[in-house]
Amino acid sequence: MSLQTDVLVIGAGAAGLMTAATAAARGRKVMVIDHAKQAGKKILISGGGRCNFTNLYVEPANYLCSNKHFVKSALAQYTQWDFIDMVMRHGIEYHERDHGQLFCNDSAKEIVAMLLKECDNGQVQIRLRTEIDSVSQSDGGFSVATSIGRIQAESLVVATGGLSMPKLGATPYGYKLAEQFGLKLKPTRAGLVPFTLQPQEKQHFEPLSGISLTTSIAANRGPSFTEQLLITHRGVSGPSVLQASNYRQPGEGVTIDLLPSVDVADALAEARQSNPKRQLQTWLSEHFPARLAEALIAYHGWQNQALGQLNKATLEAIPSAINAWQLKPAGDEGYRTAEVTLGGVDTDELSSKTMECKSVPGLYFVGEVMDVTGWLGGFNFQWAWASGFVAGQNA
Ligand code: FAD
């Protein structure tokens, strides 16, 4: 059996569904194939089931890409306001959380239903549980051998996502296809991912699993993120850690300010003056949960003495240990729990205006499969919508 379509999209995730709906709205005949049983699986589990579908403050600076200008065109062609418009047209209620993050009031299912409805309006055919055997170029288009037969398409859009969460159906297929067409790849690694701890830190902090606090964290070459840090039984997680993980290179450390709103050197000097008999642990407990205060003393090997009696070395060590803790993680939790994949198809291979390959007319890459990664906060979906939209306008 041979099927014919104008546009074939591989991957029924965020970017693939957006491309399909957009191309179909232009009157193109569109088919989407996916090996999964369900469309939009990552959308369904995103944002704790409420999908942080975009952000009010989207800027190119919120993205990591080897070419920092690459994201500008697509983000300008399809903005967060365009997606919010679609959400409102479908009657989906949403709310804003910290840092302009927008979430559904009810369920992420509404976002998937909305995309499927948009696809349905354009009579997009979505074929799930479909495996791909091979892709080749033929008759000025593409011939794709699949478990539902051979599909002939004028344009082929690769929307297979990254490597994170293999149990949700993530595969390296998009990268393999890029290589088959001679495209360069940027090395991949897990992003938006918790850190694991070295034994010396694990010993002191693992028993505190569940404690969270506001911290500022910066990797060597990244901005500082002031958000919650959560101590877990495997290491540290929470938004500030996930954000910094995008910028931390393997083997490097991060700088953590455990009390970003307090200049610890000043506060300690003031406390020593006003209440020199107060014990160090009592003073730390005014700023941290008591168990964390105790663990910090044990971890750093400080004496729990009256503040007035602290020796010079301890007095010098405390401010930097709290305001600029140099933590070298053992590593990260990897793709099993990472929200995204850094690296992927080199954007130098693609037109930033259309997502079409410069060297292979008719072949497009959209979403996370390429070397574009957003911060935590709805930026990754906004990239999926924007890149999907521009490809859908051109494929
Ligand atoms: P995906 O959505 O991953 O879609 C890829 C599709 O391709 C899948 O349906 C997959 O089955 C299919 N596929 C893969 N390989 C093959 C193959 N060989 N053959 C056929 N089909 C294949 N981002 C946000 O902005 N906000 C959030 O709230 C948010 N929460 C997240 C929570 C979690 C737990 C995770 C893991 C990610 C979250 N993200 C969030 C990131 C966001 O989900 C991704 O960036 C986004 O889904 C990428 O879209 P995509 O279409 O490129 O890839």
PDB file of C-alpha atoms in Angstrom, residues 162-359:
ATOM      1  CA  GLY A 162      14.964  14.874  22.457  1.00  0.00           C
ATOM      2  CA  LEU A 163      16.226  11.986  24.534  1.00  0.00           C
ATOM      3  CA  SER A 164      14.696  12.850  27.880  1.00  0.00           C
ATOM      4  CA  MET A 165      12.292  10.386  29.462  1.00  0.00           C
ATOM      5  CA  PRO A 166      12.770   7.340  27.236  1.00  0.00           C
ATOM      6  CA  LYS A 167       9.842   5.658  28.954  1.00  0.00           C
ATOM      7  CA  LEU A 168       7.558   8.244  27.311  1.00  0.00           C
ATOM      8  CA  GLY A 169       8.750   7.213  23.846  1.00  0.00           C
ATOM      9  CA  ALA A 170      11.843   9.419  23.373  1.00  0.00           C
ATOM     10  CA  THR A 171      14.296   8.039  20.789  1.00  0.00           C
ATOM     11  CA  PRO A 172      17.401   9.300  18.961  1.00  0.00           C
ATOM     12  CA  TYR A 173      15.623   8.743  15.648  1.00  0.00           C
ATOM     13  CA  GLY A 174      15.644  12.416  14.613  1.00  0.00           C
ATOM     14  CA  TYR A 175      19.406  12.603  15.095  1.00  0.00           C
ATOM     15  CA  LYS A 176      19.907   9.435  13.026  1.00  0.00           C
ATOM     16  CA  LEU A 177      17.814  10.887  10.245  1.00  0.00           C
ATOM     17  CA  ALA A 178      19.816  14.121  10.355  1.00  0.00           C
ATOM     18  CA  GLU A 179      23.028  12.112  10.043  1.00  0.00           C
ATOM     19  CA  GLN A 180      21.575  10.130   7.160  1.00  0.00           C
ATOM     20  CA  PHE A 181      21.125  13.433   5.314  1.00  0.00           C
ATOM     21  CA  GLY A 182      24.668  14.513   6.188  1.00  0.00           C
ATOM     22  CA  LEU A 183      23.646  17.165   8.742  1.00  0.00           C
ATOM     23  CA  LYS A 184      25.908  18.087  11.652  1.00  0.00           C
ATOM     24  CA  LEU A 185      24.816  17.462  15.242  1.00  0.00           C
ATOM     25  CA  LYS A 186      25.796  19.259  18.435  1.00  0.00           C
ATOM     26  CA  PRO A 187      26.641  16.846  21.290  1.00  0.00           C
ATOM     27  CA  THR A 188      23.610  16.038  23.426  1.00  0.00           C
ATOM     28  CA  ARG A 189      23.295  15.999  27.210  1.00  0.00           C
ATOM     29  CA  ALA A 190      20.499  16.081  29.764  1.00  0.00           C
ATOM     30  CA  GLY A 191      19.077  19.516  30.655  1.00  0.00           C
ATOM     31  CA  LEU A 192      16.700  20.803  33.323  1.00  0.00           C
ATOM     32  CA  VAL A 193      17.890  17.897  35.434  1.00  0.00           C
ATOM     33  CA  PRO A 194      18.551  17.384  39.183  1.00  0.00           C
ATOM     34  CA  PHE A 195      22.124  17.050  40.468  1.00  0.00           C
ATOM     35  CA  THR A 196      23.417  14.015  42.323  1.00  0.00           C
ATOM     36  CA  LEU A 197      25.820  14.578  45.228  1.00  0.00           C
ATOM     37  CA  GLN A 198      29.293  13.315  46.063  1.00  0.00           C
ATOM     38  CA  PRO A 199      29.450  10.988  49.120  1.00  0.00           C
ATOM     39  CA  GLN A 200      30.708  13.747  51.467  1.00  0.00           C
ATOM     40  CA  GLU A 201      27.688  15.969  50.689  1.00  0.00           C
ATOM     41  CA  LYS A 202      25.234  13.082  50.416  1.00  0.00           C
ATOM     42  CA  GLN A 203      26.107  11.922  53.935  1.00  0.00           C
ATOM     43  CA  HIS A 204      25.084  15.286  55.429  1.00  0.00           C
ATOM     44  CA  PHE A 205      22.233  16.387  53.178  1.00  0.00           C
ATOM     45  CA  GLU A 206      20.390  13.196  52.208  1.00  0.00           C
ATOM     46  CA  PRO A 207      18.737  12.932  55.664  1.00  0.00           C
ATOM     47  CA  LEU A 208      17.263  16.407  55.011  1.00  0.00           C
ATOM     48  CA  SER A 209      15.326  15.198  51.968  1.00  0.00           C
ATOM     49  CA  GLY A 210      12.145  17.270  51.570  1.00  0.00           C
ATOM     50  CA  ILE A 211      13.587  20.570  52.827  1.00  0.00           C
ATOM     51  CA  SER A 212      13.342  23.404  50.311  1.00  0.00           C
ATOM     52  CA  LEU A 213      14.689  26.949  50.421  1.00  0.00           C
ATOM     53  CA  THR A 214      15.107  29.946  48.133  1.00  0.00           C
ATOM     54  CA  THR A 215      18.618  29.995  46.675  1.00  0.00           C
ATOM     55  CA  SER A 216      20.528  31.654  43.850  1.00  0.00           C
ATOM     56  CA  ILE A 217      22.513  29.228  41.717  1.00  0.00           C
ATOM     57  CA  ALA A 218      24.924  29.954  38.889  1.00  0.00           C
ATOM     58  CA  ALA A 219      27.002  27.637  36.736  1.00  0.00           C
ATOM     59  CA  ASN A 220      30.369  28.931  35.492  1.00  0.00           C
ATOM     60  CA  ARG A 221      29.083  30.283  32.211  1.00  0.00           C
ATOM     61  CA  GLY A 222      25.468  30.958  33.044  1.00  0.00           C
ATOM     62  CA  PRO A 223      23.205  33.513  34.664  1.00  0.00           C
ATOM     63  CA  SER A 224      22.212  33.239  38.311  1.00  0.00           C
ATOM     64  CA  PHE A 225      18.745  31.811  39.010  1.00  0.00           C
ATOM     65  CA  THR A 226      16.962  32.745  42.238  1.00  0.00           C
ATOM     66  CA  GLU A 227      14.313  30.124  42.850  1.00  0.00           C
ATOM     67  CA  GLN A 228      13.585  27.168  45.143  1.00  0.00           C
ATOM     68  CA  LEU A 229      16.165  24.426  45.783  1.00  0.00           C
ATOM     69  CA  LEU A 230      14.803  21.106  47.016  1.00  0.00           C
ATOM     70  CA  ILE A 231      16.936  18.557  48.867  1.00  0.00           C
ATOM     71  CA  THR A 232      16.025  15.054  47.683  1.00  0.00           C
ATOM     72  CA  HIS A 233      17.187  11.572  48.644  1.00  0.00           C
ATOM     73  CA  ARG A 234      19.327  11.516  45.486  1.00  0.00           C
ATOM     74  CA  GLY A 235      20.772  15.042  45.618  1.00  0.00           C
ATOM     75  CA  VAL A 236      19.371  18.476  44.905  1.00  0.00           C
ATOM     76  CA  SER A 237      16.531  19.492  42.633  1.00  0.00           C
ATOM     77  CA  GLY A 238      13.980  22.294  42.364  1.00  0.00           C
ATOM     78  CA  PRO A 239      13.750  25.136  39.834  1.00  0.00           C
ATOM     79  CA  SER A 240      17.046  26.883  40.701  1.00  0.00           C
ATOM     80  CA  VAL A 241      18.991  23.624  40.275  1.00  0.00           C
ATOM     81  CA  LEU A 242      17.198  22.649  37.048  1.00  0.00           C
ATOM     82  CA  GLN A 243      17.837  26.086  35.538  1.00  0.00           C
ATOM     83  CA  ALA A 244      21.550  25.992  36.430  1.00  0.00           C
ATOM     84  CA  SER A 245      21.851  22.438  35.061  1.00  0.00           C
ATOM     85  CA  ASN A 246      21.334  23.769  31.515  1.00  0.00           C
ATOM     86  CA  TYR A 247      24.535  25.789  31.852  1.00  0.00           C
ATOM     87  CA  ARG A 248      26.713  23.405  33.909  1.00  0.00           C
ATOM     88  CA  GLN A 249      29.209  21.489  31.811  1.00  0.00           C
ATOM     89  CA  PRO A 250      29.915  17.886  32.930  1.00  0.00           C
ATOM     90  CA  GLY A 251      32.497  17.803  35.736  1.00  0.00           C
ATOM     91  CA  GLU A 252      32.052  21.469  36.649  1.00  0.00           C
ATOM     92  CA  GLY A 253      30.771  22.919  39.903  1.00  0.00           C
ATOM     93  CA  VAL A 254      28.101  25.514  40.637  1.00  0.00           C
ATOM     94  CA  THR A 255      27.993  28.447  43.056  1.00  0.00           C
ATOM     95  CA  ILE A 256      25.043  28.423  45.420  1.00  0.00           C
ATOM     96  CA  ASP A 257      23.916  31.358  47.534  1.00  0.00           C
ATOM     97  CA  LEU A 258      21.923  29.675  50.301  1.00  0.00           C
ATOM     98  CA  LEU A 259      20.669  33.021  51.622  1.00  0.00           C
ATOM     99  CA  PRO A 260      20.361  35.380  48.653  1.00  0.00           C
ATOM    100  CA  SER A 261      18.488  38.026  50.625  1.00  0.00           C
ATOM    101  CA  VAL A 262      21.106  38.277  53.397  1.00  0.00           C
ATOM    102  CA  ASP A 263      24.685  39.526  53.315  1.00  0.00           C
ATOM    103  CA  VAL A 264      25.983  36.915  55.739  1.00  0.00           C
ATOM    104  CA  ALA A 265      29.238  38.750  56.572  1.00  0.00           C
ATOM    105  CA  ASP A 266      27.264  41.836  57.659  1.00  0.00           C
ATOM    106  CA  ALA A 267      24.548  39.857  59.425  1.00  0.00           C
ATOM    107  CA  LEU A 268      27.102  37.811  61.354  1.00  0.00           C
ATOM    108  CA  ALA A 269      29.070  40.897  62.390  1.00  0.00           C
ATOM    109  CA  GLU A 270      25.860  42.543  63.552  1.00  0.00           C
ATOM    110  CA  ALA A 271      24.763  39.442  65.497  1.00  0.00           C
ATOM    111  CA  ARG A 272      28.157  39.105  67.179  1.00  0.00           C
ATOM    112  CA  GLN A 273      27.831  42.656  68.380  1.00  0.00           C
ATOM    113  CA  SER A 274      24.225  42.574  69.505  1.00  0.00           C
ATOM    114  CA  ASN A 275      24.215  39.090  71.004  1.00  0.00           C
ATOM    115  CA  PRO A 276      27.713  37.587  71.310  1.00  0.00           C
ATOM    116  CA  LYS A 277      26.519  34.765  73.578  1.00  0.00           C
ATOM    117  CA  ARG A 278      24.124  33.347  70.980  1.00  0.00           C
ATOM    118  CA  GLN A 279      25.266  29.904  69.761  1.00  0.00           C
ATOM    119  CA  LEU A 280      26.190  29.592  66.069  1.00  0.00           C
ATOM    120  CA  GLN A 281      23.509  26.932  65.535  1.00  0.00           C
ATOM    121  CA  THR A 282      20.830  29.124  67.135  1.00  0.00           C
ATOM    122  CA  TRP A 283      21.814  31.995  64.859  1.00  0.00           C
ATOM    123  CA  LEU A 284      21.845  29.801  61.743  1.00  0.00           C
ATOM    124  CA  SER A 285      18.436  28.435  62.732  1.00  0.00           C
ATOM    125  CA  GLU A 286      17.042  31.955  62.439  1.00  0.00           C
ATOM    126  CA  HIS A 287      17.827  31.740  58.736  1.00  0.00           C
ATOM    127  CA  PHE A 288      17.473  28.013  57.942  1.00  0.00           C
ATOM    128  CA  PRO A 289      15.332  25.086  59.083  1.00  0.00           C
ATOM    129  CA  ALA A 290      16.944  23.835  62.331  1.00  0.00           C
ATOM    130  CA  ARG A 291      18.007  20.489  60.837  1.00  0.00           C
ATOM    131  CA  LEU A 292      19.748  22.227  57.957  1.00  0.00           C
ATOM    132  CA  ALA A 293      21.528  24.601  60.356  1.00  0.00           C
ATOM    133  CA  GLU A 294      22.823  21.582  62.265  1.00  0.00           C
ATOM    134  CA  ALA A 295      23.891  19.819  59.055  1.00  0.00           C
ATOM    135  CA  LEU A 296      25.760  22.899  57.796  1.00  0.00           C
ATOM    136  CA  ILE A 297      27.798  23.017  61.007  1.00  0.00           C
ATOM    137  CA  ALA A 298      28.644  19.312  60.794  1.00  0.00           C
ATOM    138  CA  TYR A 299      29.407  19.432  57.039  1.00  0.00           C
ATOM    139  CA  HIS A 300      31.786  22.385  57.351  1.00  0.00           C
ATOM    140  CA  GLY A 301      33.292  21.137  60.624  1.00  0.00           C
ATOM    141  CA  TRP A 302      32.520  24.396  62.450  1.00  0.00           C
ATOM    142  CA  GLN A 303      32.432  24.547  66.253  1.00  0.00           C
ATOM    143  CA  ASN A 304      28.962  25.277  67.605  1.00  0.00           C
ATOM    144  CA  GLN A 305      30.147  28.046  69.897  1.00  0.00           C
ATOM    145  CA  ALA A 306      28.905  31.406  71.081  1.00  0.00           C
ATOM    146  CA  LEU A 307      29.142  33.853  68.185  1.00  0.00           C
ATOM    147  CA  GLY A 308      31.543  36.043  70.169  1.00  0.00           C
ATOM    148  CA  GLN A 309      33.968  33.146  70.537  1.00  0.00           C
ATOM    149  CA  LEU A 310      34.165  32.038  66.918  1.00  0.00           C
ATOM    150  CA  ASN A 311      37.762  31.928  65.726  1.00  0.00           C
ATOM    151  CA  LYS A 312      39.026  33.963  62.762  1.00  0.00           C
ATOM    152  CA  ALA A 313      39.051  31.015  60.346  1.00  0.00           C
ATOM    153  CA  THR A 314      35.413  30.149  61.061  1.00  0.00           C
ATOM    154  CA  LEU A 315      34.367  33.791  60.857  1.00  0.00           C
ATOM    155  CA  GLU A 316      35.962  34.045  57.451  1.00  0.00           C
ATOM    156  CA  ALA A 317      34.572  30.726  56.246  1.00  0.00           C
ATOM    157  CA  ILE A 318      30.906  31.212  57.159  1.00  0.00           C
ATOM    158  CA  PRO A 319      29.967  34.039  54.738  1.00  0.00           C
ATOM    159  CA  SER A 320      31.427  32.380  51.654  1.00  0.00           C
ATOM    160  CA  ALA A 321      30.133  28.925  52.679  1.00  0.00           C
ATOM    161  CA  ILE A 322      26.610  30.381  52.807  1.00  0.00           C
ATOM    162  CA  ASN A 323      26.577  33.175  50.205  1.00  0.00           C
ATOM    163  CA  ALA A 324      28.877  31.435  47.701  1.00  0.00           C
ATOM    164  CA  TRP A 325      28.929  27.683  48.399  1.00  0.00           C
ATOM    165  CA  GLN A 326      31.065  25.986  45.743  1.00  0.00           C
ATOM    166  CA  LEU A 327      29.268  22.694  45.144  1.00  0.00           C
ATOM    167  CA  LYS A 328      30.707  20.102  42.805  1.00  0.00           C
ATOM    168  CA  PRO A 329      27.880  17.675  42.035  1.00  0.00           C
ATOM    169  CA  ALA A 330      28.734  14.011  41.422  1.00  0.00           C
ATOM    170  CA  GLY A 331      26.739  14.358  38.204  1.00  0.00           C
ATOM    171  CA  ASP A 332      23.083  14.576  37.250  1.00  0.00           C
ATOM    172  CA  GLU A 333      20.158  12.186  37.108  1.00  0.00           C
ATOM    173  CA  GLY A 334      20.449  11.866  33.327  1.00  0.00           C
ATOM    174  CA  TYR A 335      17.746  11.467  30.710  1.00  0.00           C
ATOM    175  CA  ARG A 336      15.579   9.357  33.028  1.00  0.00           C
ATOM    176  CA  THR A 337      14.351  12.492  34.821  1.00  0.00           C
ATOM    177  CA  ALA A 338      15.664  15.356  32.642  1.00  0.00           C
ATOM    178  CA  GLU A 339      12.946  17.594  31.204  1.00  0.00           C
ATOM    179  CA  VAL A 340      14.910  18.412  28.070  1.00  0.00           C
ATOM    180  CA  THR A 341      17.912  17.540  25.915  1.00  0.00           C
ATOM    181  CA  LEU A 342      20.611  20.085  25.154  1.00  0.00           C
ATOM    182  CA  GLY A 343      22.286  19.902  21.764  1.00  0.00           C
ATOM    183  CA  GLY A 344      20.872  18.106  18.721  1.00  0.00           C
ATOM    184  CA  VAL A 345      20.605  19.074  15.050  1.00  0.00           C
ATOM    185  CA  ASP A 346      23.021  21.952  14.423  1.00  0.00           C
ATOM    186  CA  THR A 347      20.980  25.080  13.704  1.00  0.00           C
ATOM    187  CA  ASP A 348      23.584  26.159  11.116  1.00  0.00           C
ATOM    188  CA  GLU A 349      21.999  23.469   8.936  1.00  0.00           C
ATOM    189  CA  LEU A 350      18.556  25.102   9.116  1.00  0.00           C
ATOM    190  CA  SER A 351      16.891  28.305   7.971  1.00  0.00           C
ATOM    191  CA  SER A 352      15.936  30.265  11.089  1.00  0.00           C
ATOM    192  CA  LYS A 353      12.905  31.647   9.217  1.00  0.00           C
ATOM    193  CA  THR A 354      11.377  28.327   8.144  1.00  0.00           C
ATOM    194  CA  MET A 355      13.259  25.464   9.899  1.00  0.00           C
ATOM    195  CA  GLU A 356      13.953  23.948   6.462  1.00  0.00           C
ATOM    196  CA  CYS A 357      17.335  22.280   5.914  1.00  0.00           C
ATOM    197  CA  LYS A 358      19.595  24.447   3.800  1.00  0.00           C
ATOM    198  CA  SER A 359      21.044  21.422   2.005  1.00  0.00           C
TER     199      SER A 359
END
